[in-house]
PDB file of C-alpha atoms in Angstrom:
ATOM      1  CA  UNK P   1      -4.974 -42.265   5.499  1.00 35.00           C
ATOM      2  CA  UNK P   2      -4.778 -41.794   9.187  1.00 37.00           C
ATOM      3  CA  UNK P   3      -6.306 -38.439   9.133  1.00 37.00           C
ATOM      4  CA  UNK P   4      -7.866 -37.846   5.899  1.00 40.00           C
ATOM      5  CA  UNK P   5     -10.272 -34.442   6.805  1.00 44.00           C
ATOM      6  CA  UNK P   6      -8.413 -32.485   8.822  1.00 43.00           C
ATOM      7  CA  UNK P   7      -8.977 -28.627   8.801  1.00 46.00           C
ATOM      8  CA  UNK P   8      -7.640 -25.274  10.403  1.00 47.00           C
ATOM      9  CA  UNK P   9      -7.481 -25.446  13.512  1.00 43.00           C
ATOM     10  CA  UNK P  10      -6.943 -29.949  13.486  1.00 47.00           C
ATOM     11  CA  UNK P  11      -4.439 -29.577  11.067  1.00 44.00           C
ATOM     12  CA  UNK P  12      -2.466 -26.681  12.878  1.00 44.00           C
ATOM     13  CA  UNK P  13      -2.408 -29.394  16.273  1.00 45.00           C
ATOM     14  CA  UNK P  14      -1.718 -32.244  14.191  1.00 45.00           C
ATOM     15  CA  UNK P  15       1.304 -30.375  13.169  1.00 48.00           C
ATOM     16  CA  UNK P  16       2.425 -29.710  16.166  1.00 46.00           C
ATOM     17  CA  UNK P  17       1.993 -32.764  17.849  1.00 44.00           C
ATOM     18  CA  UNK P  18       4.658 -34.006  14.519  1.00 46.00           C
ATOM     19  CA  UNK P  19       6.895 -31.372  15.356  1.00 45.00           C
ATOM     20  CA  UNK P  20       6.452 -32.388  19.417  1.00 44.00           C
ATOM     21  CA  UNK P  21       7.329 -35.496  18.325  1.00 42.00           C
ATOM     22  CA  UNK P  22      10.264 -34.367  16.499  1.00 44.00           C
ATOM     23  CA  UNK P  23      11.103 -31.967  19.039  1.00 43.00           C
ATOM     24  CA  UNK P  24      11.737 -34.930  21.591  1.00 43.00           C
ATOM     25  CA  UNK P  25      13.825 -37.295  19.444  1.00 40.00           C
ATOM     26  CA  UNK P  26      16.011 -34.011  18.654  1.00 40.00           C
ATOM     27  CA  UNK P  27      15.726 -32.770  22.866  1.00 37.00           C
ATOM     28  CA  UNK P  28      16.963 -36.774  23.749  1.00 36.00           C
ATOM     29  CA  UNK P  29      19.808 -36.530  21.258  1.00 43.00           C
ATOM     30  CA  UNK P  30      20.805 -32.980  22.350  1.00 42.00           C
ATOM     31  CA  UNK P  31      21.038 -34.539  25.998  1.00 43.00           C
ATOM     32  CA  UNK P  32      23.013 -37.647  24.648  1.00 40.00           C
ATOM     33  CA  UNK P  33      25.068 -35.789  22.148  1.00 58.00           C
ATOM     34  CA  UNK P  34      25.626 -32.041  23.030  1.00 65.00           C
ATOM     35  CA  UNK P  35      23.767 -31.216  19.903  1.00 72.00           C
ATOM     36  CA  UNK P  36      21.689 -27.501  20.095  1.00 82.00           C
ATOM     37  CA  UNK P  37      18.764 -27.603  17.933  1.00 87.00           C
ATOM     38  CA  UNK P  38      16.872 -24.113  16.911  1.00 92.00           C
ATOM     39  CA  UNK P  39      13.445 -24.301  16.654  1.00 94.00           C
ATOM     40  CA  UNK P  40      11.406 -21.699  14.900  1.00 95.00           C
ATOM     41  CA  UNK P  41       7.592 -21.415  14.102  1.00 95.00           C
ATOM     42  CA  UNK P  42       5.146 -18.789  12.512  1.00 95.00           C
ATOM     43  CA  UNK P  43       1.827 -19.633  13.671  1.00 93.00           C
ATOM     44  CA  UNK P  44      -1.358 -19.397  11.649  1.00 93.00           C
ATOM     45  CA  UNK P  45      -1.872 -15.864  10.036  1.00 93.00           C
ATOM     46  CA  UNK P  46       1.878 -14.829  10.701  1.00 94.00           C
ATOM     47  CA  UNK P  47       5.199 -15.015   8.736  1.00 95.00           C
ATOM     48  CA  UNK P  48       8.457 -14.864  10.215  1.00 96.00           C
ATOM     49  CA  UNK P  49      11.760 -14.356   9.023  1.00 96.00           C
ATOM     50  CA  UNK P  50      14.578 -16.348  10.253  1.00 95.00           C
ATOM     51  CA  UNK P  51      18.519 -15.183   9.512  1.00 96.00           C
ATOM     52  CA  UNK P  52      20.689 -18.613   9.547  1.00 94.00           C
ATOM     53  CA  UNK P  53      24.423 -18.207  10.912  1.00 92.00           C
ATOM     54  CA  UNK P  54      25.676 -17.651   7.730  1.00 92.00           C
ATOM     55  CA  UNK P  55      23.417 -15.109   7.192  1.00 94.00           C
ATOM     56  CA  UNK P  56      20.689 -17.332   4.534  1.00 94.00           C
ATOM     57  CA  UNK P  57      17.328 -15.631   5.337  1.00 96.00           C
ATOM     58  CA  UNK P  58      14.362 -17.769   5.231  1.00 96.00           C
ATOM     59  CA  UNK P  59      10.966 -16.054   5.611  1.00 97.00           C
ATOM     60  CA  UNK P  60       8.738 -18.500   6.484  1.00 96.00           C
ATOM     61  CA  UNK P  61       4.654 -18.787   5.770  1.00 96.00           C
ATOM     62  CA  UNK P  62       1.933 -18.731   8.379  1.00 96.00           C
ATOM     63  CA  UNK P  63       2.046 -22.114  10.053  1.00 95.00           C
ATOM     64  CA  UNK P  64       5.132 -23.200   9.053  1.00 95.00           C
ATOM     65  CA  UNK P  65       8.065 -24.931  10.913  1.00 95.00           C
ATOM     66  CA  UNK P  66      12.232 -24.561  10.530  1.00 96.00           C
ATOM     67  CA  UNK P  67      14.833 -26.830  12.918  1.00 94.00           C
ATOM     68  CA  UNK P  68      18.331 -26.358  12.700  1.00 94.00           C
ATOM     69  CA  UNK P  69      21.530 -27.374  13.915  1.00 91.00           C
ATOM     70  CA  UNK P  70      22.498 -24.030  15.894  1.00 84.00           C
ATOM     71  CA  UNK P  71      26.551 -25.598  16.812  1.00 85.00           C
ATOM     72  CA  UNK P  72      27.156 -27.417  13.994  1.00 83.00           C
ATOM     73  CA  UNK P  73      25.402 -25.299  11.382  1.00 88.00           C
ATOM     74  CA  UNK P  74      28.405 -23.690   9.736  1.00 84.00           C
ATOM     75  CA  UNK P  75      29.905 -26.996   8.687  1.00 84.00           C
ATOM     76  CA  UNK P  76      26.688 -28.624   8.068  1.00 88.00           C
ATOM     77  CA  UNK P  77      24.677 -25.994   6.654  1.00 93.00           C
ATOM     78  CA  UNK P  78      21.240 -28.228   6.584  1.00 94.00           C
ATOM     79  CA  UNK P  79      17.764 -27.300   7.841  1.00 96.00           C
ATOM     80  CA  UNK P  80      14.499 -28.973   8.029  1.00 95.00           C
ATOM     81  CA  UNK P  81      11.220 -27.488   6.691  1.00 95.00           C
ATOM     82  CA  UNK P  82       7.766 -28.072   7.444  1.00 95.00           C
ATOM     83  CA  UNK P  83       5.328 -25.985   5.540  1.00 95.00           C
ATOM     84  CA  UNK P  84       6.355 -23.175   3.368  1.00 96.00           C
ATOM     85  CA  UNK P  85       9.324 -20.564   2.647  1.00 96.00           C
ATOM     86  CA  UNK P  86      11.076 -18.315   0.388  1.00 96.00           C
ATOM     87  CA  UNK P  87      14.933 -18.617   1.178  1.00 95.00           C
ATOM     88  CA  UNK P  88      18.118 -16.597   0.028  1.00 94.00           C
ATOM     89  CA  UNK P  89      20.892 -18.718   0.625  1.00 94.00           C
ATOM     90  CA  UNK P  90      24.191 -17.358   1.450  1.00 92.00           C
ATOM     91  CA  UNK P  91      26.559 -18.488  -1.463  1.00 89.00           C
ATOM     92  CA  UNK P  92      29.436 -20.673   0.258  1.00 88.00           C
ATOM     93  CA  UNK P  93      31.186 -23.114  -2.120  1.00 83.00           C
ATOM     94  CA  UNK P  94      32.906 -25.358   0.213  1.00 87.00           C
ATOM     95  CA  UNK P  95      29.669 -25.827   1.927  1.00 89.00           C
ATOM     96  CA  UNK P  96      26.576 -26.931   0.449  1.00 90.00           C
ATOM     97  CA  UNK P  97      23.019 -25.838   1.920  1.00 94.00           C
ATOM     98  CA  UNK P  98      20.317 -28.532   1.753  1.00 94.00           C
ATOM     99  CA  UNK P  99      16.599 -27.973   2.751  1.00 95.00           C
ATOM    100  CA  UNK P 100      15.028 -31.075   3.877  1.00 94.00           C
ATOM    101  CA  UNK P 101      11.100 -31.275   3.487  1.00 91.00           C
ATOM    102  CA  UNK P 102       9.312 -34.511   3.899  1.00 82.00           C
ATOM    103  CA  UNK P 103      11.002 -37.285   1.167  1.00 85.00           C
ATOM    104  CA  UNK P 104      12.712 -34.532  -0.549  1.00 90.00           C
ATOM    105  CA  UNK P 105      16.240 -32.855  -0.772  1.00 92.00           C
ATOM    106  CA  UNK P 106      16.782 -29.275  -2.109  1.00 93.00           C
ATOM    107  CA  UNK P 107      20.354 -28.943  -2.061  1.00 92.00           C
ATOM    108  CA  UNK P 108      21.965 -25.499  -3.262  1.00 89.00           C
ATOM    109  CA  UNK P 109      25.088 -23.078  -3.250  1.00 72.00           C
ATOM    110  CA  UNK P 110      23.907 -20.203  -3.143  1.00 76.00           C
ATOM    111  CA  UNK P 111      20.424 -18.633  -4.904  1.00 88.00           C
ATOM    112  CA  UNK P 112      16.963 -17.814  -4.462  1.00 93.00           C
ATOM    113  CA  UNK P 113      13.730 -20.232  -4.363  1.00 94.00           C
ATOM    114  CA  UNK P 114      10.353 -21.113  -2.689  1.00 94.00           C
ATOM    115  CA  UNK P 115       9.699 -24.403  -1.307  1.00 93.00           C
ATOM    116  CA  UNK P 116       5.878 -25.479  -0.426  1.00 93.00           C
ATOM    117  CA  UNK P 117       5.288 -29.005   1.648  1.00 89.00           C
ATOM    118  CA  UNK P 118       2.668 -28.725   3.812  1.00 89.00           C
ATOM    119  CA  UNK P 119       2.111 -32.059   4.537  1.00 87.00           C
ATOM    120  CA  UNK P 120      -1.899 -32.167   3.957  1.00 89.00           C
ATOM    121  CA  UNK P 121      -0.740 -30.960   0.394  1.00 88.00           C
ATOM    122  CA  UNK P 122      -0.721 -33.719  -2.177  1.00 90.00           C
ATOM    123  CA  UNK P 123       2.436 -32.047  -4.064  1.00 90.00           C
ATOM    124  CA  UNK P 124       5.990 -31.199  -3.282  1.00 88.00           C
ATOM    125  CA  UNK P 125       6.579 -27.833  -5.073  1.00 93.00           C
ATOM    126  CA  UNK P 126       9.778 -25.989  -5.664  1.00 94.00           C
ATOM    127  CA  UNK P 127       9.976 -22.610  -7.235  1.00 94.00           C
ATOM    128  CA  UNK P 128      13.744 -21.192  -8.599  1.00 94.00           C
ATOM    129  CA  UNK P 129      14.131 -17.514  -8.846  1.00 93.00           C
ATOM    130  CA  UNK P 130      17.734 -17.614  -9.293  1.00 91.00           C
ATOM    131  CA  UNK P 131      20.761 -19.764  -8.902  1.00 90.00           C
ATOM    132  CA  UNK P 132      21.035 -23.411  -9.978  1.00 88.00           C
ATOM    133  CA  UNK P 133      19.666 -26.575  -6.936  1.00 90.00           C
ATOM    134  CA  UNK P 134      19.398 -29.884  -7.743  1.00 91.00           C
ATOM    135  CA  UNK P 135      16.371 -31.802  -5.993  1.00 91.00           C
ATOM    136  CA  UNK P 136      16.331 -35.315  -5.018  1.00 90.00           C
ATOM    137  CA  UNK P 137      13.396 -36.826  -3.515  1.00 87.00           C
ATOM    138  CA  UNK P 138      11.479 -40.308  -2.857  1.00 85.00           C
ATOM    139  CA  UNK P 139       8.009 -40.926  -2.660  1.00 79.00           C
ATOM    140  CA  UNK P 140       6.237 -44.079  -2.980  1.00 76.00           C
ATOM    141  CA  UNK P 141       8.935 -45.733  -3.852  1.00 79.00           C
ATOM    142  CA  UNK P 142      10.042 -43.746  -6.632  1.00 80.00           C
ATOM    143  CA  UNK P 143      13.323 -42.046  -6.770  1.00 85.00           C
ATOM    144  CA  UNK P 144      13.775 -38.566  -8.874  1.00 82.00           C
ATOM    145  CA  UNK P 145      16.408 -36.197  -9.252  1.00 89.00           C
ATOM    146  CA  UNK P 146      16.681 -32.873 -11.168  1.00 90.00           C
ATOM    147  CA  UNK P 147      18.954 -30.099 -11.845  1.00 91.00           C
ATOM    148  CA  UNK P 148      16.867 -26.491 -11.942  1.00 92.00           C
ATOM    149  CA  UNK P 149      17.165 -23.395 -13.659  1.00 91.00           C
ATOM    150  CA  UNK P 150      15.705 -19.823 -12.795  1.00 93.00           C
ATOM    151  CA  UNK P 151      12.286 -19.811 -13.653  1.00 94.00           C
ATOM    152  CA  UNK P 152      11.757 -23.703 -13.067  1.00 95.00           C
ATOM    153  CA  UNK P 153       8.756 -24.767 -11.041  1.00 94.00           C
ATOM    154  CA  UNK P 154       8.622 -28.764  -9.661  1.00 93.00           C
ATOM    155  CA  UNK P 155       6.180 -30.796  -8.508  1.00 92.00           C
ATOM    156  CA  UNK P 156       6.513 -33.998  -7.121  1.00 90.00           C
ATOM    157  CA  UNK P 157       2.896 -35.940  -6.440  1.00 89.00           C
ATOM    158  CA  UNK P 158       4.019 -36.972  -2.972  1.00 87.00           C
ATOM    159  CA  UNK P 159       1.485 -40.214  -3.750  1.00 87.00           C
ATOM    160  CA  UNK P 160       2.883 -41.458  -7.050  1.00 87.00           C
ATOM    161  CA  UNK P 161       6.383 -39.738  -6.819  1.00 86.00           C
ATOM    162  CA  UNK P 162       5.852 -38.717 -10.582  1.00 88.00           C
ATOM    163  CA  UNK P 163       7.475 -35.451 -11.367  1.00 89.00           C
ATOM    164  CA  UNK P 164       6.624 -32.483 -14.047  1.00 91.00           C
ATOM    165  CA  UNK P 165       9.027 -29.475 -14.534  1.00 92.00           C
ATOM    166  CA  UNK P 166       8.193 -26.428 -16.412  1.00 92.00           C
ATOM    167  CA  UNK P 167       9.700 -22.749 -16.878  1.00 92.00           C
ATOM    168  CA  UNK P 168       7.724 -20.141 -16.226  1.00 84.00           C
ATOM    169  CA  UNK P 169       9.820 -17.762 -19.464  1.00 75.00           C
ATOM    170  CA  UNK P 170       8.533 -20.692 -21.307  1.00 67.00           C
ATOM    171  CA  UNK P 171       4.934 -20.158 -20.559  1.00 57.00           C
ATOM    172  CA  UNK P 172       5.942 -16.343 -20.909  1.00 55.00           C
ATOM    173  CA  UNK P 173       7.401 -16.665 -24.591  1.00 57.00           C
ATOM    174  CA  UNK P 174       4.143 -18.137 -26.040  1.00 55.00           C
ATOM    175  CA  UNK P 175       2.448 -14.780 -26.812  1.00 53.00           C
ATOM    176  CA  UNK P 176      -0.621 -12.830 -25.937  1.00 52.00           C
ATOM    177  CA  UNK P 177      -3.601 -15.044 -26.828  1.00 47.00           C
ATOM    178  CA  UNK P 178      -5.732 -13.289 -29.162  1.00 46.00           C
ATOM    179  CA  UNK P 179      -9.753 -13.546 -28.998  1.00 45.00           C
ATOM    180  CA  UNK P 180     -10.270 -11.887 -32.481  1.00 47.00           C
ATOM    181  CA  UNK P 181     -12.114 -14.314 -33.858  1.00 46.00           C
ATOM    182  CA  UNK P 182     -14.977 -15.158 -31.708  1.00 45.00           C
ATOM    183  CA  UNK P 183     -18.197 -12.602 -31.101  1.00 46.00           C
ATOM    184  CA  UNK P 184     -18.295 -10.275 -27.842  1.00 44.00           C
ATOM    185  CA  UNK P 185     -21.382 -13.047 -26.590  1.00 46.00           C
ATOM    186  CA  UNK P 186     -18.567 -15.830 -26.472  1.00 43.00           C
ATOM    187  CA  UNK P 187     -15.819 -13.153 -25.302  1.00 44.00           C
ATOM    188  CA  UNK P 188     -18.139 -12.375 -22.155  1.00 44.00           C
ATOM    189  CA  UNK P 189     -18.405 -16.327 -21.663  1.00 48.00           C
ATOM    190  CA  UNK P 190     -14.798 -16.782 -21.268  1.00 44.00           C
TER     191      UNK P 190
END
């Protein structure tokens, strides 16, 4: 690892020397190809909300980064995320939305979910409140793909690519746990 103890303040420049970075390649394309890239931030400590073209909201977390293509966005429908963010996507058949985050693909419709990849964090997680995506992603060489339902939570180990999916009505259906049988010493312990 390159970097492998970065904190606050390292990890916040870090970041945006990646997004300088891609900032450039995207600035030397725009000059080449007429192509309008949005840029939006919300720096450490502040959220932001963000309302796409086709009206999608996307409220993004404290030091967190969104480009999009601002002229071609209503055909393409396809932003890239670094960091955190809820989103609300617009439903629009004919054109899917995708929300590109390191190795990994979120493509939806139209629903409701939260997307974490910061990249100092050693997951990929996607959270499904309502709707249907499907998620495709690659890391270390290993290739998943899954279809969500509302209440699904994925995580991707960005080092081994290996996947787990659970539902969070699952976890919800087992029951109260009951502590009947142990004395109020142990009760106190737990």
């Amino acid at each position: 690892e390159i970097m492998p103890s970065l904190v606050g303040s390292e990890m916040c420049i870090r970041d945006r020397l990646i997004c300088g970075f891609l900032l450039g390649i995207h600035t030397w394309k725009s000059q080449s190809g007429g192509i309008d890239l949005e840029k939006v931030y919300a720096s450490a400590g502040n959220s932001k909300v963000v309302t796409l073209p086709d009206s999608t909201k996307i409220y993004l977390k404290p030091t967190s980064a969104l480009f999009y293509e601002a002229n071609g966005f209503a055909r393409n429908r396809k932003v890239h995320l670094f960091g955190e963010a809820y989103v609300e996507v617009t439903k629009d058949v004919k054109h899917p939305f995708s929300v590109v985050c390191n190795n990994a693909t979120i493509k939806v419709l139209g629903t409701k979910f939260n997307v974490q990849s910061h990249e100092s964090d050693s997951e990929f997680e996607v959270m499904l409140y309502e709707g249907c995506v499907d998620v495709e992603s690659e890391f270390n060489n290993k290739q998943v793909e899954v279809l969500m339902a509302p209440g699904d939570i994925v995580k991707i180990d960005k080092n081994t690519g290996e996947m787990s999916q659970m539902n969070i009505s699952t976890i919800a259906n087992q029951g109260p746990v009951s502590y009947t049988h142990l004395t109020l010493p142990t009760k106190l312990e737990v």
